[in-house]
Tab-separated table of C-alpha atoms in Angstrom:
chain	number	residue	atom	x	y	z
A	1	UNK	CA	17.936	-3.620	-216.849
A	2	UNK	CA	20.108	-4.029	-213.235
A	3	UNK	CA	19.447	-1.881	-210.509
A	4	UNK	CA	21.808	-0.678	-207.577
A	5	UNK	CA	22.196	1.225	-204.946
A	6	UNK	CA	25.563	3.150	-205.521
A	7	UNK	CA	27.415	4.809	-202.370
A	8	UNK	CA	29.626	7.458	-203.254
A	9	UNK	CA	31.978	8.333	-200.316
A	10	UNK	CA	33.454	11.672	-199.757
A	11	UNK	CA	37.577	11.879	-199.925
A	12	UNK	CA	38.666	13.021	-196.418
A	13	UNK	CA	40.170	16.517	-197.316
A	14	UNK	CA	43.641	17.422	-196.568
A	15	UNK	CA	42.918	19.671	-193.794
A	16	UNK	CA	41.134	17.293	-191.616
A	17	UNK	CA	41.223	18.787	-188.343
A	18	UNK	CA	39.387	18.691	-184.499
A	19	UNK	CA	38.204	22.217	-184.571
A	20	UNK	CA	35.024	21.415	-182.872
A	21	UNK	CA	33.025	23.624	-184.789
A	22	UNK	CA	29.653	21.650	-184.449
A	23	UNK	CA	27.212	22.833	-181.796
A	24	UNK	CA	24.650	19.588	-180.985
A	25	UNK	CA	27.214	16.714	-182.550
A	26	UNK	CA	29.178	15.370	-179.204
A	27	UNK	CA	31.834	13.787	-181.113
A	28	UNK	CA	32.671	16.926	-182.556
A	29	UNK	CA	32.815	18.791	-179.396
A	30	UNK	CA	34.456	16.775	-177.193
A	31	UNK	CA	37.410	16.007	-179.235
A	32	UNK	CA	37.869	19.820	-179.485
A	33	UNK	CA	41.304	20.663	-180.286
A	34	UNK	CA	43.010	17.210	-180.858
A	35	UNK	CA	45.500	16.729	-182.756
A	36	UNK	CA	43.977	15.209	-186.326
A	37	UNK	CA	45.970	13.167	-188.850
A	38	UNK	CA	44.561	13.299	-192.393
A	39	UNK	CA	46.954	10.808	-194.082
A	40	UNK	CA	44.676	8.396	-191.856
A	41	UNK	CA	41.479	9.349	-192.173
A	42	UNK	CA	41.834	9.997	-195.603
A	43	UNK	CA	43.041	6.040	-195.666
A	44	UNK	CA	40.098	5.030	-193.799
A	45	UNK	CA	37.408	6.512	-195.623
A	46	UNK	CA	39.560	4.533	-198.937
A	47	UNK	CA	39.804	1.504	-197.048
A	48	UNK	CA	36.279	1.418	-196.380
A	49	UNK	CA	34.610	2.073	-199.715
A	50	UNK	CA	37.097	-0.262	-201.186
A	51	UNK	CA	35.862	-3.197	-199.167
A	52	UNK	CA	32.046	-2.420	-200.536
A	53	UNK	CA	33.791	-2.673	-203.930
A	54	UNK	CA	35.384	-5.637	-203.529
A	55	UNK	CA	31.694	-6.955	-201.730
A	56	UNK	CA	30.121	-6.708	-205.123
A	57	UNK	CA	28.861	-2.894	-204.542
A	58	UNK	CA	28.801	-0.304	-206.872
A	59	UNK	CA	31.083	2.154	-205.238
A	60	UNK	CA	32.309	6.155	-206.325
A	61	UNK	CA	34.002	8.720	-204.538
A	62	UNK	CA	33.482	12.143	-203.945
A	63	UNK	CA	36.329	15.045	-204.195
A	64	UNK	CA	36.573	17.031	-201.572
A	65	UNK	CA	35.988	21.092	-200.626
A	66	UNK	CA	38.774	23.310	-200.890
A	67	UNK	CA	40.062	24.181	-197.466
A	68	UNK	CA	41.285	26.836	-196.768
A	69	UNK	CA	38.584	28.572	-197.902
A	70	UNK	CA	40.321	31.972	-198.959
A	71	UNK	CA	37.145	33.188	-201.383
A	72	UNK	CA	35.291	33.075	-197.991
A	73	UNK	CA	37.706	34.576	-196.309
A	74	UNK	CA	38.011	37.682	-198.461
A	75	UNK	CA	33.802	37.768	-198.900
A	76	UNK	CA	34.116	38.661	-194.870
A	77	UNK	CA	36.817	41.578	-195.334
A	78	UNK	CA	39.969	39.940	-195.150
A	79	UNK	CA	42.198	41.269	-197.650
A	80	UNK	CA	45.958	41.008	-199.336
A	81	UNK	CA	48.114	38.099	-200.188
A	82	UNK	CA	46.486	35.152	-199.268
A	83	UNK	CA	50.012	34.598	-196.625
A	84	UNK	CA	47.949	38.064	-195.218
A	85	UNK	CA	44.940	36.993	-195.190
A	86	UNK	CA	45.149	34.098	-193.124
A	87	UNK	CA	47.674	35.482	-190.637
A	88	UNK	CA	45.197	38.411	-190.312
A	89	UNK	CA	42.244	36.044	-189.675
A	90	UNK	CA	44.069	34.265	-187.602
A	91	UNK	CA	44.948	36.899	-185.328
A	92	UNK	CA	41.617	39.238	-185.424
A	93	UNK	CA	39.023	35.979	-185.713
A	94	UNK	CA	40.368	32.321	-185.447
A	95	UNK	CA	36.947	30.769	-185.071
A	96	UNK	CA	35.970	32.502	-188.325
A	97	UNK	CA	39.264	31.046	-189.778
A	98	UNK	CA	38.830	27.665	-188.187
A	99	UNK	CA	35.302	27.305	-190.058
A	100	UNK	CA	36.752	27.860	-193.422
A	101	UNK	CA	38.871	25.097	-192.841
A	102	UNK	CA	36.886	22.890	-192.085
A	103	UNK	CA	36.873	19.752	-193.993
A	104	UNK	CA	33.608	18.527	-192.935
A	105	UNK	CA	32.319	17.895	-196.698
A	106	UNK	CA	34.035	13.925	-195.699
A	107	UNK	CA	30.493	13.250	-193.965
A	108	UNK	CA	28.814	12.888	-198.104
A	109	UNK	CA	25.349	12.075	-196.318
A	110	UNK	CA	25.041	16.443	-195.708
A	111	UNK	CA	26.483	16.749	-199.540
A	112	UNK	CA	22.822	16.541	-200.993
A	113	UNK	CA	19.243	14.712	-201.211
A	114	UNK	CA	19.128	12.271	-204.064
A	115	UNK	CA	15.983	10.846	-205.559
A	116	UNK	CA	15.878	7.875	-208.248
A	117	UNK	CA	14.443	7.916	-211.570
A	118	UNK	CA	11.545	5.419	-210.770
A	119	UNK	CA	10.315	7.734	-208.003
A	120	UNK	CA	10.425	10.737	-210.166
A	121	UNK	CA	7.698	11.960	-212.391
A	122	UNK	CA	10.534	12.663	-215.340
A	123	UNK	CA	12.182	9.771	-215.064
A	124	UNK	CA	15.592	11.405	-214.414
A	125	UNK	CA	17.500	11.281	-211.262
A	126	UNK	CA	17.814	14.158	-208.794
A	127	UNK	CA	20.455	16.131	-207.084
A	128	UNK	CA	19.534	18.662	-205.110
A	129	UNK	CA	22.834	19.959	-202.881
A	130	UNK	CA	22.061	20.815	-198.956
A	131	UNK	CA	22.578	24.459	-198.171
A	132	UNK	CA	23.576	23.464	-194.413
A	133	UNK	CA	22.703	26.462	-193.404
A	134	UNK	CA	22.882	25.918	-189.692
A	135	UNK	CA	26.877	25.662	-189.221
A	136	UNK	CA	28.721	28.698	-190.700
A	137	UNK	CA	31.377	26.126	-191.481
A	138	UNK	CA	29.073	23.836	-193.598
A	139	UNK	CA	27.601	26.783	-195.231
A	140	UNK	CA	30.221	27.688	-197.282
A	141	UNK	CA	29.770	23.995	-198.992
A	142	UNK	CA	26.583	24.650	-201.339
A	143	UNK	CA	28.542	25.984	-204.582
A	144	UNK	CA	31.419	23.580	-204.883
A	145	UNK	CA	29.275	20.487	-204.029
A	146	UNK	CA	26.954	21.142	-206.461
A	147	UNK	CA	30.090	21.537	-209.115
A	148	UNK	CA	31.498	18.483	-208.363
A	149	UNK	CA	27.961	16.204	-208.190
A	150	UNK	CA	27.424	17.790	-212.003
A	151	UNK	CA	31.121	16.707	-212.609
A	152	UNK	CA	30.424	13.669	-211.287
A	153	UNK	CA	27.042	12.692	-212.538
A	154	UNK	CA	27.734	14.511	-215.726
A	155	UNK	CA	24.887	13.541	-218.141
A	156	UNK	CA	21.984	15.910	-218.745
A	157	UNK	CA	19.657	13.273	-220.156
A	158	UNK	CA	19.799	10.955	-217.127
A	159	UNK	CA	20.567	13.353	-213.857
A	160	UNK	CA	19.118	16.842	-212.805
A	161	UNK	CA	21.108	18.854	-210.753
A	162	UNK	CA	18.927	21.739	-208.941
A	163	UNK	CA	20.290	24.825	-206.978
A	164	UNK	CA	20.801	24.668	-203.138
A	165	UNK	CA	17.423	25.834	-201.187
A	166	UNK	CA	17.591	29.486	-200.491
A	167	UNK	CA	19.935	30.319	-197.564
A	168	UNK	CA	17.326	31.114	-194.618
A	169	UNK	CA	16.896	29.076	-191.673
A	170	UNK	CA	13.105	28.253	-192.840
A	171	UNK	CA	14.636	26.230	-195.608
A	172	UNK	CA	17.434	24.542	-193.479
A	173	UNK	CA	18.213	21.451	-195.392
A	174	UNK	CA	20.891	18.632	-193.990
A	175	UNK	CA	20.436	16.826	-197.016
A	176	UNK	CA	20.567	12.665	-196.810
A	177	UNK	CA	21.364	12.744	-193.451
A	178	UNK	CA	17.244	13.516	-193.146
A	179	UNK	CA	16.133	11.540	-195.894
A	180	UNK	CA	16.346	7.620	-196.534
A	181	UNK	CA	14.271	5.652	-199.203
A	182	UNK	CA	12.075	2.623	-199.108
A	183	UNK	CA	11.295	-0.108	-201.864
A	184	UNK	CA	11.193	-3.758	-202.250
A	185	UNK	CA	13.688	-3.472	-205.368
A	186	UNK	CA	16.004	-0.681	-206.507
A	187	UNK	CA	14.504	0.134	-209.452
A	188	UNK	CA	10.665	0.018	-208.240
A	189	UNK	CA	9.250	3.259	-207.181
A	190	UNK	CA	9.859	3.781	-203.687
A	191	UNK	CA	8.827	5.624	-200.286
A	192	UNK	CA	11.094	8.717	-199.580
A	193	UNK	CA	11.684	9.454	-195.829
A	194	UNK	CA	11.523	12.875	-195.345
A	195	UNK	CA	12.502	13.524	-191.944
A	196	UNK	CA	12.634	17.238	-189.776
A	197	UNK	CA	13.316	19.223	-186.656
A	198	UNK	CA	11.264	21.398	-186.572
A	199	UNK	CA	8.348	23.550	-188.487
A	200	UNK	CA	10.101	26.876	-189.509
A	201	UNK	CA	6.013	28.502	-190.411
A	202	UNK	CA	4.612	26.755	-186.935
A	203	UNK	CA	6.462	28.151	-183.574
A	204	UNK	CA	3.785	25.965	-181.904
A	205	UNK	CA	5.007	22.960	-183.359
A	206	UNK	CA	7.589	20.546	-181.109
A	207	UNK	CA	11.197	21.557	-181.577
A	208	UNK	CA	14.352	21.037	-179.048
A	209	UNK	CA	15.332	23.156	-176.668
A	210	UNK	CA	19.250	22.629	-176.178
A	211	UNK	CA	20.048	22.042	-179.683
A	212	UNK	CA	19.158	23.582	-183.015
A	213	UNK	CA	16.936	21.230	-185.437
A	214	UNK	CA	18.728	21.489	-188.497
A	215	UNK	CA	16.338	20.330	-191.139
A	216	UNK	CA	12.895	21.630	-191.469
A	217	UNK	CA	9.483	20.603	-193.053
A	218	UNK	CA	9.692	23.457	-195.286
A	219	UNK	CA	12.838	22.404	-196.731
A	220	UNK	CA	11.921	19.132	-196.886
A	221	UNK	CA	8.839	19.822	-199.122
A	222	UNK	CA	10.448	21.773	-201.554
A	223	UNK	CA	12.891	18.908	-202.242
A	224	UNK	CA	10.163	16.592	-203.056
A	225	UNK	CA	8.631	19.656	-205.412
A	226	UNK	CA	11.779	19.997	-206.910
A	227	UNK	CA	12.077	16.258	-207.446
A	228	UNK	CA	8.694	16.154	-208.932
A	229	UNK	CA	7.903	13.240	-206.394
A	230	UNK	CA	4.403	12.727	-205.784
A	231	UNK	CA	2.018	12.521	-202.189
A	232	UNK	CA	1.794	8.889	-202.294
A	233	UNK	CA	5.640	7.973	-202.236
A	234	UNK	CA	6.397	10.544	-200.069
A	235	UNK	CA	6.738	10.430	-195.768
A	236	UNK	CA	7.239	13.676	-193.776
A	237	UNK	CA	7.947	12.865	-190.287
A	238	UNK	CA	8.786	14.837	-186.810
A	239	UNK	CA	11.873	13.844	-185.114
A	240	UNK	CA	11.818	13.484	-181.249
A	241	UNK	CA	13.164	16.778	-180.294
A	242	UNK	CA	13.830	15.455	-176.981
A	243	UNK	CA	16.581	13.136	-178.790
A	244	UNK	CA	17.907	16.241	-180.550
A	245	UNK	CA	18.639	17.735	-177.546
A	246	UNK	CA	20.449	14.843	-176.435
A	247	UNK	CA	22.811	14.946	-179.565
A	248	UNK	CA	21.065	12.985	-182.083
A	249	UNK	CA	21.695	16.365	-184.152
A	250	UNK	CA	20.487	14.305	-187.530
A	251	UNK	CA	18.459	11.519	-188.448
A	252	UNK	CA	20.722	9.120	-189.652
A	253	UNK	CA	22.507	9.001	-185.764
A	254	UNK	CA	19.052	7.316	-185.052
A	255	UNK	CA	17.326	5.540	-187.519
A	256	UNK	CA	18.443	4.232	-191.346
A	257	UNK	CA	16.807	2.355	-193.684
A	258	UNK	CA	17.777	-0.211	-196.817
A	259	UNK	CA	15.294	-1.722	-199.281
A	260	UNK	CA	12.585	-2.956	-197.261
A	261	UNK	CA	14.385	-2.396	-193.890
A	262	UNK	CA	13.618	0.471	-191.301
A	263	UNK	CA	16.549	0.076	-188.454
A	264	UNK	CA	15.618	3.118	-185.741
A	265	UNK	CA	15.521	3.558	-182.276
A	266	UNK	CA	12.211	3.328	-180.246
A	267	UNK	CA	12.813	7.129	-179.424
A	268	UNK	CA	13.477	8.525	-182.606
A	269	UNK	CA	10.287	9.764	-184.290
A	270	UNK	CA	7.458	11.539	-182.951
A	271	UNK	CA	3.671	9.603	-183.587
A	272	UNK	CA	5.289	6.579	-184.579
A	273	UNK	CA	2.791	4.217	-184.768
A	274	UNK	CA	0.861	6.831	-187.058
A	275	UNK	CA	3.678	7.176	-189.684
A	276	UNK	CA	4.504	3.790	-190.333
A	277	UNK	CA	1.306	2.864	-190.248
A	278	UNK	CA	1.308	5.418	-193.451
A	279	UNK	CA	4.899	4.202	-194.667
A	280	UNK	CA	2.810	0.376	-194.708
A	281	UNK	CA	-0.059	1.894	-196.628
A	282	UNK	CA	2.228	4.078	-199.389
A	283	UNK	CA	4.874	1.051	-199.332
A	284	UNK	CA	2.146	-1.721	-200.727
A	285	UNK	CA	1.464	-5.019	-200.238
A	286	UNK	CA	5.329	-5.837	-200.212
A	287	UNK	CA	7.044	-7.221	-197.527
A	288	UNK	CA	8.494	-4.595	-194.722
A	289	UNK	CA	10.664	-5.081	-191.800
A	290	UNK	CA	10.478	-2.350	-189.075
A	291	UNK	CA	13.109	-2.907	-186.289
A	292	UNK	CA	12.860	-1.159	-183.864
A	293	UNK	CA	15.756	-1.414	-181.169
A	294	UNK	CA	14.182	-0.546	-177.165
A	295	UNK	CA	15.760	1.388	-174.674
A	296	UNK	CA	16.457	-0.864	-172.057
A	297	UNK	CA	18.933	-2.582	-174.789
A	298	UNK	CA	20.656	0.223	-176.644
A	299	UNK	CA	20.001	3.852	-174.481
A	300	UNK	CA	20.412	7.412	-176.525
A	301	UNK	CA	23.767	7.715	-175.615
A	302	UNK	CA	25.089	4.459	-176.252
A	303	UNK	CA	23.516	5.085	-179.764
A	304	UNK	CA	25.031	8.340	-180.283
A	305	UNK	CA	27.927	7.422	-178.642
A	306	UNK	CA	28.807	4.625	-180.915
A	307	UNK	CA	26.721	5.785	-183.974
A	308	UNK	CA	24.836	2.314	-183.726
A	309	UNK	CA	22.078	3.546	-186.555
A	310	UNK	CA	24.762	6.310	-188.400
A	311	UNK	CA	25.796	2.625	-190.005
A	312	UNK	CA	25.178	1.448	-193.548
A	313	UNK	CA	23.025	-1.154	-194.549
A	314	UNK	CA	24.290	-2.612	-197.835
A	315	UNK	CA	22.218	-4.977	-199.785
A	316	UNK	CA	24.778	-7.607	-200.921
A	317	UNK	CA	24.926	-9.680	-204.468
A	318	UNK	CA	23.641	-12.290	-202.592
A	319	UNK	CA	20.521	-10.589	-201.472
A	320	UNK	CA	21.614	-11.080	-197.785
A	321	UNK	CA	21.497	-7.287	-196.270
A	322	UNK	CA	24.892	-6.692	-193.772
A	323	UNK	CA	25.605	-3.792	-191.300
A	324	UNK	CA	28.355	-1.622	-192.182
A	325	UNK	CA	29.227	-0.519	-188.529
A	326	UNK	CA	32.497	1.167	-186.599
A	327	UNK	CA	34.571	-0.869	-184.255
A	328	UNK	CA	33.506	1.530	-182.190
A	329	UNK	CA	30.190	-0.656	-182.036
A	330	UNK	CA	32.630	-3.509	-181.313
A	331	UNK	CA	33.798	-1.958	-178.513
A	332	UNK	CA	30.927	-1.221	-176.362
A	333	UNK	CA	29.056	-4.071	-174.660
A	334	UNK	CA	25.122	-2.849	-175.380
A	335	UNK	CA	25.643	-1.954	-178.991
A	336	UNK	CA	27.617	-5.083	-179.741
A	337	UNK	CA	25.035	-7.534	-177.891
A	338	UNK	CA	22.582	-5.759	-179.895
A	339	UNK	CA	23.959	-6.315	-183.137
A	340	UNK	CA	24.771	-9.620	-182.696
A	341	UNK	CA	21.266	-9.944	-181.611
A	342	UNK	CA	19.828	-8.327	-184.869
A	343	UNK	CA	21.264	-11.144	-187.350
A	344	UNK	CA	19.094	-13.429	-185.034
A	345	UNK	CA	15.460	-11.740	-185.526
A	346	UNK	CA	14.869	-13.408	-189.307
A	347	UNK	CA	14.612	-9.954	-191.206
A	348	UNK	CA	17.207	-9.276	-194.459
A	349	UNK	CA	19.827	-8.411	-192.136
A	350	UNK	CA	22.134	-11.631	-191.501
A	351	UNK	CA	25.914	-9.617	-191.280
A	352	UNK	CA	27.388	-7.136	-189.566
A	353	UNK	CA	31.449	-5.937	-190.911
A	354	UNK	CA	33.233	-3.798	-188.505
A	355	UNK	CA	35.782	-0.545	-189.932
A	356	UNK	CA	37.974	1.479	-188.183
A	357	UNK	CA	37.101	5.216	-189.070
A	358	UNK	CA	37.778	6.818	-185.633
A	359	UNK	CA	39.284	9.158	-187.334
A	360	UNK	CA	35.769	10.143	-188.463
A	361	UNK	CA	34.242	9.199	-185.399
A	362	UNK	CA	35.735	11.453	-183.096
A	363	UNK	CA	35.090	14.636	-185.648
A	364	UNK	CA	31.380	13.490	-185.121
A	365	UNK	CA	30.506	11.074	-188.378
A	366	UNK	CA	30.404	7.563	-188.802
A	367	UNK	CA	30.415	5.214	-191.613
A	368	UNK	CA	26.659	6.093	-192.966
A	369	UNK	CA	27.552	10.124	-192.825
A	370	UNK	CA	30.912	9.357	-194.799
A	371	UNK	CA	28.455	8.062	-197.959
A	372	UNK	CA	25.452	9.517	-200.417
A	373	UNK	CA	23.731	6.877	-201.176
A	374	UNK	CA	22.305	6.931	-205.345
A	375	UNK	CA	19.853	4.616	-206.862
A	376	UNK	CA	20.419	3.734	-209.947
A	377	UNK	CA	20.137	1.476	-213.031
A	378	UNK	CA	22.986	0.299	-215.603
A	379	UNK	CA	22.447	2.901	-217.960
A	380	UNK	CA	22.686	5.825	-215.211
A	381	UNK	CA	26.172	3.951	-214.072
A	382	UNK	CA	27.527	4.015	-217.204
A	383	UNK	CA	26.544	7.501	-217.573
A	384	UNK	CA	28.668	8.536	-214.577
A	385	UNK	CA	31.716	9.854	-214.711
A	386	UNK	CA	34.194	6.576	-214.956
A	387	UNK	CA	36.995	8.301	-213.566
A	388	UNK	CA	35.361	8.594	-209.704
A	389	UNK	CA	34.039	5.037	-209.553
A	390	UNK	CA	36.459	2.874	-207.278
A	391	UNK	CA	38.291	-0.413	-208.745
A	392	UNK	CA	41.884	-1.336	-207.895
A	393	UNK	CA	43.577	1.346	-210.384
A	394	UNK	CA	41.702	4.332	-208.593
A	395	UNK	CA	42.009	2.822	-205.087
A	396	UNK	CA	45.939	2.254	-205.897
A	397	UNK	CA	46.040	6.224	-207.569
A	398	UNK	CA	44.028	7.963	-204.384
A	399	UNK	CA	45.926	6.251	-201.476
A	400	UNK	CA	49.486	7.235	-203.510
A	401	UNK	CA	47.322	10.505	-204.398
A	402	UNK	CA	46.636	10.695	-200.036
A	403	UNK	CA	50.651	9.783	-199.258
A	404	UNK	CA	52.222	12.583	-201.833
A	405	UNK	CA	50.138	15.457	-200.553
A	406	UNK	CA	48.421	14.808	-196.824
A	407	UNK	CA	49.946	15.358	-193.627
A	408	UNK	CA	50.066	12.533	-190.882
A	409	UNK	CA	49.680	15.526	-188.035
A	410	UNK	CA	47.722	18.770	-188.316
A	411	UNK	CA	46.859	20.730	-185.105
A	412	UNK	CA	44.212	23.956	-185.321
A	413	UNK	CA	46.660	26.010	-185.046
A	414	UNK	CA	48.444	24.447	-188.267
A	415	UNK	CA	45.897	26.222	-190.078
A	416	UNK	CA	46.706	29.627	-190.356
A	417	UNK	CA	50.433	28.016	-191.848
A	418	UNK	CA	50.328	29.464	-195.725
A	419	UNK	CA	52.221	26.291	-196.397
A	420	UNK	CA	48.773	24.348	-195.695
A	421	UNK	CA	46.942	26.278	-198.130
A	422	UNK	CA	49.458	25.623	-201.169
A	423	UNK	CA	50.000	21.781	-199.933
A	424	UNK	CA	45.795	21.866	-199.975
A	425	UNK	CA	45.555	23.555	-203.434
A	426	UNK	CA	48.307	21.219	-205.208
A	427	UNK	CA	46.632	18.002	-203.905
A	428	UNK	CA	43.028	19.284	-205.222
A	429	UNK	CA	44.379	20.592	-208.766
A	430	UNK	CA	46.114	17.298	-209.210
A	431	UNK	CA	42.681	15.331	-207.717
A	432	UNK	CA	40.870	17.017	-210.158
A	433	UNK	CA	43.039	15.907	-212.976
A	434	UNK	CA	43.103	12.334	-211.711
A	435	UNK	CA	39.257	11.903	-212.000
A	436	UNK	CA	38.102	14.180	-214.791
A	437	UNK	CA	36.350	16.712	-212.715
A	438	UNK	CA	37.513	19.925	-214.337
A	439	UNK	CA	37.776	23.010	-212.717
A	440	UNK	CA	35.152	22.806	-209.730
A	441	UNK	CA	37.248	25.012	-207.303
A	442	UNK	CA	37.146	28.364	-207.329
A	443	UNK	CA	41.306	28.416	-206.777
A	444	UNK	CA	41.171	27.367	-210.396
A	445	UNK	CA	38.697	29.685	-211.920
């Protein structure tokens, strides 16, 4: 039996805008109010996940929300035609309309925590979607993700789809952005990261100041419950609130991991030397690389600045391990040294491959928060939906899928156009036909 690890990018959705909804993500808030172009980013996030394809990788994609989010809308009092509704929300609360149309389901890392068969006690593998309940505009995601993962991975006997944690801020759950798996080989039973803010049932415990911690211990433990993943391939570990509050709002802007590979920043955890001293003892006698990149060569906000760690690190066919980084990375002096530097140091890692997804980048995700990462064997990949997993014929169908229906300009204040919301709704009906999703949108209920 073959083992991968599958990444499953999200589609950029057609309302891709610079709304800067996200309190703690710099990116997001300093491009406030740009104008966006979704035909591009949309043609990014392609462009990108068909390169892993074509690198040997087992590569799907993930449909997006539907935005505007009129159910939403309605839930909060707005009422008539749905013209009405948004012009009323638009006039009477245009930060409440901005969030529900957000498309911020793109960054696939927050769609969900995934854990393998060989690390659960069933042997199936497990979706559990992240109820994001920190951001009002992430919120609203829970429901539909879940839909499409189930239309995606859409085989009871190998996959196990659980609700969304319950919507309280003791259960706040980023999903994969938090969470990043160990193991010598795909298919071995592995080390799951667990990784939190803060202690929701200890106020005495560390937490930031500035900036919320999103994910909590709580939340994280009831994943691994609801996994059925046992003590001894499990990690829980405090992140530095003192790099929270300096915008490292989730884990994966500071640390990820591949395989046998642990990439984070010298800041990012707190009693370090303690938990991977426990990571060595759960991982085995197995060879492990722990990088860890100093200050005084890549500082916090160079890091979050170019999302040095929010990169991917692919395992290729040939066993090499590459860097899947921004040009953003390129483009700053530090980070670039750095990573030239890291190919040098004799661990897996010998490339690094540069894409352009500013678009992305300046809404506050790079290429790591634009993929959920899925472990899998042959059997589970032929038990996926065939209709989301990219080749040339889907790549060829989504990018003239991306030029019918997406704009090349959208400003915030394009959103409260009714014209959106139709343009929106014809593009996802159609999407859905294209890869054999049903009807996961409540539009189409």
């Amino acid at each position: 039996m073959k083992h991968f690890e599958a990444n499953f990018d999200g589609l950029v959705g057609p309302t891709h805008n610079y709304a800067g909804l996200s309190f703690g993500n710099v990116a997001s808030l300093s491009n406030a109010a740009a104008v966006s172009n979704p035909r591009a980013a949309a043609k990014q996030g392609l462009k990108k996940a068909k390169a892993l394809a074509d690198m040997g990788m087992v590569q799907g994609m993930l449909a997006p929300q539907e935005r505007p989010d009129l159910h939403t809308l309605r839930r909060i009092g707005f009422t008539g035609s749905d013209a009405e509704v948004l012009n009323k929300a638009a006039k009477q609360a245009p930060a409440l309309l901005r969030a529900c149309c957000s498309a911020s389901s793109m960054w696939t890392a927050n769609a969900a925590t995934v854990s393998p068969s060989a690390d659960c006690r069933d042997g199936k593998l497990h979706f559990t979607p992240a109820n994001l309940v920190d951001k009002l505009h992430r919120s609203i995601e829970p429901i539909t993700t879940g839909n499409i993962l189930a239309a995606t991975f859409n085989n009871d006997k190998h996959f196990s789809h659980h609700q969304h944690l319950p919507e309280h801020a003791s259960f706040g759950d980023e999903g994969a952005a938090n969470h990043t798996r160990l193991c010598s080989e795909y298919g071995d039973p592995g080390v799951e990261l667990f990784v939190y803010g803060q202690q929701a049932t200890n106020p005495a415990a560390p937490r930031p100041t500035k900036y919320p911690a999103r994910q909590t211990l709580e939340a994280s433990q009831a994943i691994a419950r609801l996994h059925q993943l046992n003590d001894d391939n499990t990690v829980f570990i405090s992140q530095n609130p003192d790099v929270i509050d300096q915008g490292v709002f989730h884990n994966d802007v500071i640390a990820v991991g591949n395989q046998n590979v642990l990439f984070y920043h010298e800041q990012a955890f707190l009693n370090t030397q303690n938990k991977l001293n426990e990571i060595k003892q759960k991982f085995g006698d197995s060879p492990l690389h722990f990088i860890e990149v100093p200050t005084n060569k890549v500082g916090i906000q160079d890091a979050v600045k170019t999302y040095l760690f929010n990169t991917q690190i692919i395992t290729l066919p040939s066993g090499e391990m590459a860097i899947i980084a921004p040009t953003n990375c390129q483009e700053n002096e530090a980070v670039y040294a750095y990573l030239q530097e890291v190919v040098t140091l004799g661990t897996p890692i010998k490339q690094v491959h540069y894409f352009d997804v500013k678009q992305s980048m300046q809404n506050g995700g790079g290429p790591a928060c634009l993929r959920l990462r899925v472990a899998m064997n042959d059997t589970e990949v032929a038990a996926v939906n065939q209709h989301t997993l990219m080749n040339d014929v889907l790549f060829s169908e989504l990018n003239n899928w991306v030029d019918k229906h997406y704009r090349d300009r959208l400003s915030v204040e394009d959103l409260a156009d009714p014209q959106v919301l139709i343009e929106s709704r014809t593009a996802l009906d159609e999407l859905t036909q294209l890869m054999r999703l049903g009807s996961v949108y409540q539009f189409q209920k």
